[in-house]
Amino acid sequence: MTGNEYQQLSIQTSQRSYGMPTIAYFALGLAGEASEFLEKTLMLSKPTGLLILDRDEINSAISELGDMLWYFSGILYEMRVPFDVIAFSRDRSERGGMVREAASLMVKVGRIVELIKKLYRDDLGEMSSARQKAIEIQMTEVLTAIVALARDLN
């Protein structure tokens, strides 16, 4: 399945945004799922920073990554950006372990939420090309991190 096919299927399961702009709903959902993933990975880490996970814990963490992809896909859909446009460009040699990567992921998701907040606060909901580009850059970083973490968990 391609990213674009996933995006089309996932958007069909999106029912409502509870009275807020849809992109804001997806951004808040992405942040919430990222924090759940971070919580699970930090709670499972040992004092040495190593993760020793059983299969149920791994599946639970992977489930959170899957939830993040759903919200991620929704943000791209609302921006009218095909999923496959977001490239997997990050060099894995920059990584420093799963716990650090999970914390870094949360920072990147926070940047997306902040950019979307400013979209409504500063730009009155009108997406400028500069704001869209900034969000796309962060989305690329987040997707790359999600995929890397999923690979590490498997």
Coordinates of C-alpha atoms in Angstrom, one line a residue:
M1 CA 0.0 0.0 0.0
T2 CA 1.3 3.4 -0.9
G3 CA 1.2 6.4 1.4
N4 CA -1.4 8.0 -0.8
E5 CA -3.6 4.9 -0.6
Y6 CA -3.3 4.9 3.2
Q7 CA -4.2 8.5 3.3
Q8 CA -7.4 7.9 1.2
L9 CA -8.4 5.0 3.4
S10 CA -7.6 6.7 6.7
I11 CA -9.5 9.9 5.9
Q12 CA -12.6 7.8 5.4
T13 CA -12.6 6.9 9.1
S14 CA -12.4 10.5 10.2
Q15 CA -15.9 11.4 11.4
R16 CA -15.7 14.8 13.1
S17 CA -13.4 17.4 14.7
Y18 CA -15.6 18.3 17.7
G19 CA -16.2 21.9 16.6
M20 CA -12.6 22.9 16.0
P21 CA -10.9 23.4 12.7
T22 CA -10.2 19.9 11.4
I23 CA -6.4 20.4 11.0
A24 CA -6.2 21.6 14.6
Y25 CA -8.0 18.4 15.7
F26 CA -5.5 16.2 13.8
A27 CA -2.6 18.2 15.2
L28 CA -3.8 17.8 18.8
G29 CA -4.4 14.1 18.1
L30 CA -0.9 13.7 16.8
A31 CA 0.5 15.4 19.8
G32 CA -1.5 13.3 22.2
E33 CA -0.5 10.0 20.5
A34 CA 3.2 11.1 20.4
S35 CA 3.0 11.8 24.1
E36 CA 1.5 8.4 24.7
F37 CA 4.3 6.7 22.8
L38 CA 6.9 8.7 24.7
E39 CA 5.3 7.8 28.0
K40 CA 5.3 4.1 27.1
T41 CA 8.9 4.1 25.9
L42 CA 10.2 6.1 28.8
M43 CA 8.2 4.1 31.3
L44 CA 9.7 0.9 29.9
S45 CA 13.3 2.2 29.8
K46 CA 15.8 1.0 32.3
P47 CA 18.1 3.4 34.2
T48 CA 20.8 2.6 31.6
G49 CA 18.5 4.0 28.9
L50 CA 18.1 0.6 27.3
L51 CA 14.6 -0.7 26.5
I52 CA 13.9 -4.3 27.3
L53 CA 10.4 -5.0 25.9
D54 CA 8.2 -8.1 25.7
R55 CA 6.0 -8.6 22.7
D56 CA 2.9 -7.1 24.3
E57 CA 4.8 -3.9 25.1
I58 CA 6.3 -3.7 21.6
N59 CA 2.8 -4.2 20.1
S60 CA 1.4 -1.4 22.3
A61 CA 4.2 1.0 21.3
I62 CA 3.7 0.1 17.6
S63 CA 0.0 0.7 18.0
E64 CA 0.7 4.2 19.2
L65 CA 2.9 4.8 16.2
G66 CA 0.0 3.6 14.0
D67 CA -2.3 6.1 15.7
M68 CA 0.2 8.8 15.0
L69 CA 0.3 7.9 11.3
W70 CA -3.5 8.3 11.2
Y71 CA -3.4 11.8 12.6
F72 CA -0.4 12.6 10.5
S73 CA -2.2 11.6 7.4
G74 CA -5.2 13.8 8.3
I75 CA -3.0 16.9 8.7
L76 CA -1.5 16.2 5.2
Y77 CA -5.0 15.7 3.8
E78 CA -6.2 19.0 5.2
M79 CA -3.2 20.8 3.7
R80 CA -4.0 19.1 0.4
V81 CA -0.6 17.4 0.4
P82 CA -0.4 13.9 -0.9
F83 CA 1.2 11.5 1.7
D84 CA 3.8 10.3 -0.8
V85 CA 5.1 13.9 -1.2
I86 CA 6.7 13.7 2.3
A87 CA 10.1 12.1 1.8
F88 CA 12.0 9.8 4.1
S89 CA 15.1 12.0 4.0
R90 CA 16.6 11.8 7.5
D91 CA 20.0 10.1 8.0
R92 CA 19.7 7.4 10.6
S93 CA 23.3 7.9 11.7
E94 CA 22.1 11.0 13.6
R95 CA 20.0 8.9 16.0
G96 CA 21.0 8.3 19.5
G97 CA 18.9 5.4 20.8
M98 CA 15.2 4.7 21.1
V99 CA 14.4 6.8 24.2
R100 CA 16.2 9.8 22.8
E101 CA 14.5 9.3 19.4
A102 CA 11.1 9.2 21.1
A103 CA 11.8 12.4 23.0
S104 CA 13.0 14.0 19.8
L105 CA 9.8 12.9 18.1
M106 CA 7.7 14.6 20.7
V107 CA 9.7 17.9 20.1
K108 CA 9.0 17.6 16.4
V109 CA 5.3 17.0 16.9
G110 CA 5.2 20.0 19.2
R111 CA 6.7 22.1 16.4
I112 CA 3.9 21.0 14.1
V113 CA 1.2 21.9 16.7
E114 CA 2.8 25.3 17.3
L115 CA 2.9 26.0 13.5
I116 CA -0.8 25.1 13.2
K117 CA -1.7 27.2 16.3
K118 CA 0.1 30.2 14.6
L119 CA -1.9 29.4 11.4
Y120 CA -5.1 30.3 13.2
R121 CA -3.7 32.9 15.6
D122 CA -1.5 34.9 13.2
D123 CA -2.8 34.0 9.7
L124 CA -6.5 33.7 10.5
G125 CA -6.6 30.2 9.1
E126 CA -5.1 31.1 5.7
M127 CA -2.3 28.8 4.9
S128 CA 0.7 30.7 3.4
S129 CA 3.2 28.9 1.3
A130 CA 5.9 29.7 3.9
R131 CA 3.8 28.2 6.7
Q132 CA 2.9 25.1 4.6
K133 CA 6.6 24.5 3.7
A134 CA 7.6 24.8 7.4
I135 CA 4.9 22.2 8.4
E136 CA 5.9 19.9 5.5
I137 CA 9.6 20.0 6.7
Q138 CA 8.5 19.0 10.3
M139 CA 6.1 16.4 8.9
T140 CA 9.0 14.8 7.0
E141 CA 11.0 14.6 10.2
V142 CA 8.1 13.1 12.1
L143 CA 7.3 10.5 9.5
T144 CA 11.0 9.5 9.3
A145 CA 11.2 9.2 13.1
I146 CA 8.0 7.1 13.2
V147 CA 9.3 4.7 10.6
A148 CA 12.7 4.4 12.4
L149 CA 11.0 3.8 15.7
A150 CA 8.7 1.1 14.2
R151 CA 11.7 -0.6 12.7
D152 CA 13.6 -0.5 16.0
L153 CA 10.7 -2.0 17.8
N154 CA 10.4 -4.9 15.3

